[in-house]
Structure formats: structure tokens, C-alpha cells
Amino acid sequence: MKLTVYLAGEIHSSWREEIKDLVKARALPIEFVGPMENHDLSDRIGEEILGTQPNPILRDDAASSINNLRTQVLMNKSDLVIALFGKEYKQWNTAMDASAAVSLGKPLILVRPKELHHPLKELSRKANVTVESVEQVIEVLSYIFSEK
Amino acid sequence: MKLTVYLAGEIHSSWREEIKDLVKARALPIEFVGPMENHDLSDRIGEEILGTQPNPILRDDAASSINNLRTQVLMNKSDLVIALFGKEYKQWNTAMDASAAVSLGKPLILVRPKELHHPLKELSRKANVTVESVEQVIEVLSYIFSEK
Amino acid sequence: MKLTVYLAGEIHSSWREEIKDLVKARALPIEFVGPMENHDLSDRIGEEILGTQPNPILRDDAASSINNLRTQVLMNKSDLVIALFGKEYKQWNTAMDASAAVSLGKPLILVRPKELHHPLKELSRKANVTVESVEQVIEVLSYIFSEK
Amino acid sequence: MKLTVYLAGEIHSSWREEIKDLVKARALPIEFVGPMENHDLSDRIGEEILGTQPNPILRDDAASSINNLRTQVLMNKSDLVIALFGKEYKQWNTAMDASAAVSLGKPLILVRPKELHHPLKELSRKANVTVESVEQVIEVLSYIFSEK
Amino acid sequence: MKLTVYLAGEIHSSWREEIKDLVKARALPIEFVGPMENHDLSDRIGEEILGTQPNPILRDDAASSINNLRTQVLMNKSDLVIALFGKEYKQWNTAMDASAAVSLGKPLILVRPKELHHPLKELSRKANVTVESVEQVIEVLSYIFSEK
Amino acid sequence: MKLTVYLAGEIHSSWREEIKDLVKARALPIEFVGPMENHDLSDRIGEEILGTQPNPILRDDAASSINNLRTQVLMNKSDLVIALFGKEYKQWNTAMDASAAVSLGKPLILVRPKELHHPLKELSRKANVTVESVEQVIEVLSYIFSEK
Amino acid sequence: MKLTVYLAGEIHSSWREEIKDLVKARALPIEFVGPMENHDLSDRIGEEILGTQPNPILRDDAASSINNLRTQVLMNKSDLVIALFGKEYKQWNTAMDASAAVSLGKPLILVRPKELHHPLKELSRKANVTVESVEQVIEVLSYIFSEK
Amino acid sequence: MKLTVYLAGEIHSSWREEIKDLVKARALPIEFVGPMENHDLSDRIGEEILGTQPNPILRDDAASSINNLRTQVLMNKSDLVIALFGKEYKQWNTAMDASAAVSLGKPLILVRPKELHHPLKELSRKANVTVESVEQVIEVLSYIFSEK
């Protein structure tokens, strides 16, 4: 049994690397996928492929069309989704991805600092589990594979 | 043909009343549903029904479980979802509802001020239409019912 | 907006009548459906329609085939499922109906005495809301219909 | 053709080991998955990962959220579900898992002592096959793979 | 609560009229739909609408395309399917309709003379209930609507 | 039994009026829905609601986002889809709508002049019935409602 | 690309062996699955595993429950279903399997002697392709894998 | 992570070879599938397998039944669909395949010369991304696999 896990959420910190390292240290059979982590490239990918756009909104539309394609391809392949919310940014695309995961029947782990609980309370109730740290994520992932 | 429309999004302004009044003025055959608009009640409904909770996070959990139930019942009955984002607040539950609508095959109209486009760019691409004002919403709703 | 609600669970007490009376008193637009409440008829309906069966297990199979048909027809028509667990009996069919509701995308309210929480903990996490009394059910139902 | 089989049900006896041993003896290409079999860990996993909870009900909620996540991940990967009911315990989570399997279009084998038939009669009619022993389970599994 | 019931199966006897009369006598709120009962018209409807076909197989194809359209429209609207097998004819389209109903999540009542049980055994296990007579069908339909 | 029928396809001829008149003459209980038939408005609706766009492609994008919303709302409400292809125009949106109908489990009638059969051959095989004239459509619709 | 193909239909002739041999000769990457081909075992498997049954109908029920389980497991794993009808027997289970395949979105090839077309006309229209011989099946399978 | 990509659209140019070569050059882990590219064979495959047909329309029906089977088998196996429209031909089957992909939850990339945008505007809005060249397709595919 091997799992594919989609890591949704902010691309400004190194939380994905931490998870990958910890999973590797425990030798759990997990393949990770996720969004483009190069924020700059993620914002300009639309114009890079489709050419210069007439204004910033259309520049954003072009980029998000390609980012959404990527997310849909990779989330369809995943067995589990982990969505992390940080203290900054609007992160509406993370909420969107987390909700899409639940609607697709894919289990969801929510990661957020405790002080963000109030605005995330509805999403937290839709998630299977809500935790506060990357270490807790690893504990949950390990638990799926341990039998006794 | 009569439509049921779910109005997702902020409950701090009077945008729902504006939409209902304008739709009434045009005599469009639409029934509107949506979240509890009394913000205070929405936050305390958990403790009101389930009793005092041990801490604020659990108070939130109790409230959101009942708010999510309400949303699920009413969105299941809807033919169309309109999600409005304002300039304040995190509004992650609005993003969650909008994404759930798309996943359920329900058409989605996104309403947001232009300056919020960047953080909403992925959700905007998933929506059928993105507009900036309540008046534009009415134009879209009218268009569905006009034939010539 | 009118809702159809399936009342799953024990048929030995009068909880359905209590809910119907309270809903009527509040004039909520809800139609209730549920299992055959005549326990004796529910157990012998198989032999009554299909004739005497060779042994008690087959007598049960005959009855449950017709009871399952009834449940499937009526639950398919429902917008919301309420499942009540009492202190006696195995009630595995109630757990089965509650789980089917969740899988069909129908919101679920669980009703159980507090002391039954431990064996119901997994089902409680799958439900939208877990309450302890019929009065709390009515509060939740009222909340769905109130706007302010 | 290799199958993945989820073994739902009581974790107090050694029935899973018996099935695995018998399947190994017959060299059937089956991978088994299932719930955490360490009952104590299963009950305390919530507090172990999420920290001490304010009361026993919330301790249970925390544990069941993680157990449900595990079940959902592993059942999604399965081709067949086997649910065993023993003579003790409420086992409502087993009924919940068995019903979820049927709703997901996954074939279901029910295992129960004959004297439990009456309370399980509705679930038994939803299952593909109902048997009484682990040996009968093996016979059914072998039959899937034999051609003549 | 009003139900729509699709009556699949042979169109050579008057079983549909019998069911409709008995349901009317009991004043059950059921609307019945089903295939074209004029056998001759059912066979020639293809050529009647699409013109003369080059050979009998294409004549059949033309007719069945229109009969399948009719069945799909009406079965989609139905809450319950009743499929009757008689002693004559191949009736493969009845088996096809019955199986489609199960796959669509629509409850199924199978009606057949006892001596046809062996060739119908797999379909009988997929049906919710198998009976032998129109009177038994009425008993099952009545049971859905009676509460005590 | 009342049906809702979506009329997909060209908006340059009066075929929808012909169908509606003929259905009215036969008093069939059918409600028709379909795309905006005012071609000019259909093309400029994007700019009319969303404002002037930077170039013709974006003008088209704006219009089609609103036209797709309308189609999705109305097709979701429909029991049957009729798609008509004429001799002119690319009509790729008609092919798109027809294919979406099939994927949604909605029966499809294709209308096209015989000389268009070759490029429509794959879509014709996916449709339930392919006819050449509005009169044939009426014959099929009548057949759904006639019983003998 | 490797395909799994379910071979539904009569188990009295050697058509499955013919297909397997021809596919092997062409080295097509196909794995075949299907029902138990030992007719006698298929009929008595219920009593063999579940013990002697009270009468022939219950003997059949026991056998078909296990045969249906096998079919559901293997068809769920398949990419394509081939259903063969011969000149003898009722073969209602073959029609049931073919219809289930279509409902599950699995492509269907129907094989039947030309003289059986009339009673199979509705099923033939639901199938993707209808052929008369095992050789034609092989041609279709080869066509899926050839590119030029 | 390995992806399977279906290449829908015209079979008169060498665009599939160009994509395959460029993907190979970048060593992306993608397997490509698609329609029969031998146009002549694609048109005559019906008569080749099913024998001479009475007229050109039936010759087309026979061919398209087999081509649709092929498409359904291969598209079901795919993670992503790319649909290319050229300047010639009706290409309604390409629009059909593209729309089916969207309905099945499979991401869609549309490729078309800019001058075809107007007739493709509705389909373009349903696609995840619309591009003009094979090189842009490769950029999008590469982006899915690059992480930084």
C-alpha cells in the first residue's frame, strides 16, 4: 500500500520540505504532490506560456487557469489532502482546494495555528482532522500505516 | 421554471436584501436561501443548542457544526450559488462554500471588489462568472430568464 | 422551501410523535418519513407478504428485504436524516441508515444519550451534529428556517 | 489481478490474523488493510496527537476523527470489505463502515455468529454474502480467484 | 409524499392495469409510468418515425433507439422500479431495465412465477424484493405508505 | 408527469418556435428552455454586464462565461435534451452541450440534415435518436407520453 | 497501457478460451476475468460454503449471492465488458451484467448470433458495438491498441 | 507520478508526433493515447469488422460505434485530455470528446488557432487552459511536473 498525498496551502514557508524529510526519516511509503512552490513563477506562468496580457486581472486569470489545471491533475491522483493555513495572506485558493478534496471524497487534514481557528471553524468541521503542526501531521500519517 | 439560489458570503452588509429587492422589482421567479445572517446568533448557536463548551475553539466547533448542516441542507436544494467576498474578514467559509458548489455541479457567480482579484484568482477561474456588484448579479439572473 | 426529513432509529418509544408535535407547534414546513413503527408488523411483514419461511433467519431476511426497500424509497426522497439511538437494543440498522445518509450526501443529525457516546464516537464524527434530546433537534430544525 | 481487502470490525480477537494466515497458505494475491488493532492506542490516539482534551467525550471525538481518517483512506483503496460482528460490544462503527462500503459500490461480506442474525437482518440483506466463520470467508475469497 | 413507479416488463398481459386498479382502490398516491404497451407500435415505431429501414435488424435498431429514449426519460423520473417476468419470451430488455434501476440507486421489486427462479437467481439477489404476484406488489407498495 | 426539455443548437432559424407550436397543438405537458435566441445579445452580453473588454477574444470569453452559466442552470433542470445542427456555422457549442447531456445521464435527440451525417457520426452514435426534421422530434416526444 | 476485460455470458461453450488464445497469438496486453466457468460448481457454491439450504430457491439464492459478489469485484476492476449470448438458456444474468457495465461507464461489446437480434435489440442499442463472432471481438480489441 | 494523456482532435496533421517527440526530449513521464490516426481505416473500420453496410450512413454508424468504444476505453484511463482544433473540417467529435472530458472531471487543454476563437468560445471557457500551439502544450505539461 502506497499513498499519494497532495500538499495544499501556502508556498512561502518550507513546511512541505519538513514533511517530506520527516516522512523519509520514518520510511513511510508516501509520494507527495502539490502546487508550484516558486511563487514568482506561479504568478507569471500565465504570461510566460500565453504571452503578455492586457492588464493585471487578465494576467492573474492566465496564471490561475494553468495553476488550476495542475491542481486538478494532481489532486485527482491523490489519496489524501493536507491543507496548511499560515498567519498571512488571504489563502482563498487553499480553502477552495480543501473543500474540493472533501467533495471528491478525499480525506482532509487541516493544519493551522490555533489563533486562526475562528475564521476556519466551518472548514475545520469539514476536515477529518485539524492539527497545529507539521509534527502532528507526521503522527497522523504514521498512524495510517501502523497496525498494532 | 423557478430557481432556488443560495447566497453565500459575508453577513455584515445588506447585499442579500439588495439582491432580493431588485429581483422582486423585476418579478424574477427566484427563491433565495443562505446562511444565518444574524452574526451573533451564528457564532453562539452551538452553545445555545448544545450547552456551554469548555473553551472558545470548542464553542466554535459547536457553532460551525450547526452552520454547516444548515448550509448543506440549503445548498443541496439550490440551482445556483452566488458567493460574495467583501474587503474585510478571512471569509474562508465563503471560499469553501463556493468550491463545494462547483464540485456539486452547481453554477457559481463570484462577486468581489476588483482589488481582491489577485487572492481570488483561482476561485474566479472556477466560477462561471465573476462580477463586482449586486447590479451585475441581477443582470446575469435576468439574462437566464429572458429569451429574446 | 419545504423539507422532507427521514427519522431513523428505534421504534419502541414515541420520539417521532414528539418531534412531529413540536414541529407542528412551530409551523415549520417539514414532512416526516421513516420506518414502519409497528414493531410486530415490521418483523412479520416478510412472512405476511411472501408466506411462511423455513426458519427464523429466513423469516428475518424476508422482513428486512421489504423494510430495506421502504427505507431506500423514503430516504432517497429526504433532504435530511435524523438518527436516534436509545439505551437498549443493538440498533445496527440505525447505524447502517445513518452511514448511508452520509454517503448519499444527505446531512445527518445524531441523537443519543450522553452515556452512549463512546460506542458511537466514529458515527458521531461523521454526523453533522450530535445532540441528546428531541428538544435540541427542534432547535436545529428551527435554525435552518430562521433568517435573522 | 491483485485485490485489496478492508477488514472492518472488532479488534479484540485474532480473526484478522487467522484470515491472513489462511490466505497466505492458499497463496491468494490479496493485500489486507484495516483499522488500528491496538485497542488502547485506538482510544487514546486523539489525545496522543492533539493533546489532552477537556472531557471524555472530547477525548473520544479526537480519537475518532483520526480513526475515521484512517478508515476512509484505506477503504477508498479497497476492492472488497469484510465486516465481522462479535457477540460483545455495540460495534456501531462496524455497521457504519459496512454501510459506507455498500454505498461506495464496494462488495461486502458480513461475518457474524448465527444468534446475532436478528439485529443484523437489515445489514445482512445489504451485504453481498453473510457467513458465520473465518473459514467461510476464505472459501469465498478463493472462489473469486478460481476459474474452473 | 407522492411516488412515481416505473413498470418494466412484458407488454402482452394486463398486469399493469391490474396494479393500477388495485392501487386506485387503495388510494395510494402513486403515478405509474412504463414502456409503450402497444407491442405492434413498439416494434414499428422506428420505421414510423425514421422511415423504412434496409433490413429487419436495422428496423429493430430504429425502434429500440426510440424505446430506450422513452425508458431513460421515464425511469430517470421514477422513485421505484417494478420488473415483471412472464413465462414466455426472452425479456432481455426487462433484465436490462431492472439492472439499470439498481445501478441508478432506484429500489427494485422483481415479479416472476416461482418456476423462473433459477434463471433469474442473480437478478433476484440484486432486487430489493422478489414476489410472485401482482397482489404481493400491492402489499409492498401499501407498506411503504402505512405508518403503524 | 411533466417534462422539461432543453433545446440546444442554432439560434438563427425558427425551429424552436416550430417545436413549441406543434407541442402546444398536441397539448403535450412539456416546458421548453434553451439558450438566448437573440444572437446579437448573446454575443455582446459579456461586455454589456462586465464592461468593455480589451480585445475580441476577451469579449468572447466574457460572453461565453455568461452563456455557459445559463446553459448549465437550465440543462441541470431538464429531463431531455434536443440538439439541432444546421448547414452553416461551426456549432461546436452545440456538440459540447449534446455531449454534456449524455455525460449527465440526460437522454439526447439529435436533429440534422442527412448530408451532415458524416461529420456528426460519432455524436449520432452517442445520441439516443437521430432525426432530420422538427416533425420527427414531435413524433418522438408524443411517443413518450402515449401509452397504447 | 494494459486493459482488464470482463467476459460475461454463457459458461457452456469454450468461447472464452478462443478469445484468450487469439489475444495471446496477437500479443495484446489484456488480462481477462469473468464468472466461474464450472457450471456445476457455480450452481452449488452457495450450499458448499453456506451449508444445505431448505429448498431449491434458497439454494439458488445462496449460490447467486456469491456469484454476484465475484462479478462485482471483478467487473469493478475491468476497463471493458464483453457479453456473449448463445442460442440456448434464459441468460438474464448476462443481460443484467451488460446493463450494469453500461451504467458504470464501462464500454460494452455484445456478441450474439444474428437470429437473436430481435429480443436483444434494446440491449444492442445500449452496447457500444454488437458483433456475431469471437473473431470480430478480436478485431475490435486489436483496433483499440493499433495506432496507424 | 506518471500521467496518461488522451490526444483528441484532428488526425490529418502530425501534431501528435510533435507532442510525443517534445515530451520525449524533456523526459516527462507521460504515456499518450488517442484515436486511430489512419483516417481511411478509421472511416472503414465498421465495414471491415461488421461487413458491408446498406448505405453510407450505416457505414458511418458502424465505424463510429467502434471509434466511440475505443475513445471511451482510452479516455477512461486518462488523467488529462488535450483537444486540438484545426482550420478545416467540422470536428464535432473533437468538441464531443472535449466536453465529455470536462463532464468526467478530467482536466482539459484546448489547442486552436486564434482565428477559431469565436466559434470555440463556449468550449474554451469550459477548458482549463486554451493555447495556440503544440509548444505551449509542452510548456503546460512541463509545469505540472516541475516543483520549483
Coordinates of C-alpha atoms in Angstrom, one line a residue, chain C residues 4 17 20 31-33 35-38 41-42 45 49-51 65-70 72-74 76-77, chain E residues 1-4 79-80 105-109 128-132 136-137 139-140 142-148:
Chain C
T4 CA -38.5 16.1 3.9
E17 CA -44.5 11.8 17.7
K20 CA -43.8 15.9 14.8
E31 CA -42.8 16.5 6.1
F32 CA -41.5 13.5 8.1
V33 CA -41.0 10.0 6.8
P35 CA -39.6 3.2 9.1
M36 CA -42.7 1.2 9.9
E37 CA -43.2 2.0 13.6
N38 CA -45.4 -1.1 14.4
L41 CA -45.6 -5.8 11.8
S42 CA -42.1 -4.8 10.9
I45 CA -44.0 -8.3 7.1
I49 CA -46.4 -10.9 2.0
L50 CA -44.0 -13.7 1.0
G51 CA -45.6 -16.5 3.0
S65 CA -35.8 -7.1 2.3
I66 CA -39.1 -5.2 2.5
N67 CA -38.0 -2.9 5.3
N68 CA -34.8 -2.0 3.3
L69 CA -36.9 -1.3 0.2
R70 CA -39.1 1.1 2.2
Q72 CA -34.4 3.3 0.4
V73 CA -37.5 4.7 -1.3
L74 CA -38.1 7.2 1.5
N76 CA -34.0 8.9 -1.4
K77 CA -36.8 11.5 -1.1
Chain E
M1 CA -45.2 12.2 -0.4
K2 CA -46.1 11.0 -3.9
L3 CA -44.2 8.3 -5.7
T4 CA -43.6 7.7 -9.4
D79 CA -38.6 6.5 -7.4
L80 CA -39.1 2.8 -7.7
G105 CA -29.8 3.6 -6.9
K106 CA -33.5 3.1 -7.5
P107 CA -35.2 0.3 -5.4
L108 CA -36.4 -2.7 -7.4
I109 CA -39.2 -5.2 -6.9
N128 CA -34.8 -5.5 -3.0
V129 CA -37.7 -7.9 -3.0
T130 CA -38.8 -10.7 -5.2
V131 CA -42.5 -11.7 -5.3
E132 CA -44.8 -13.9 -7.4
Q136 CA -47.9 -9.1 -3.4
V137 CA -46.7 -6.0 -5.2
E139 CA -48.9 -5.2 -0.4
V140 CA -45.4 -4.0 -0.6
S142 CA -49.1 -0.2 0.7
Y143 CA -46.5 -1.0 3.3
I144 CA -44.3 1.9 2.1
F145 CA -47.2 4.3 2.9
S146 CA -48.5 2.9 6.1
E147 CA -47.0 4.1 9.4
K148 CA -48.4 1.9 12.1

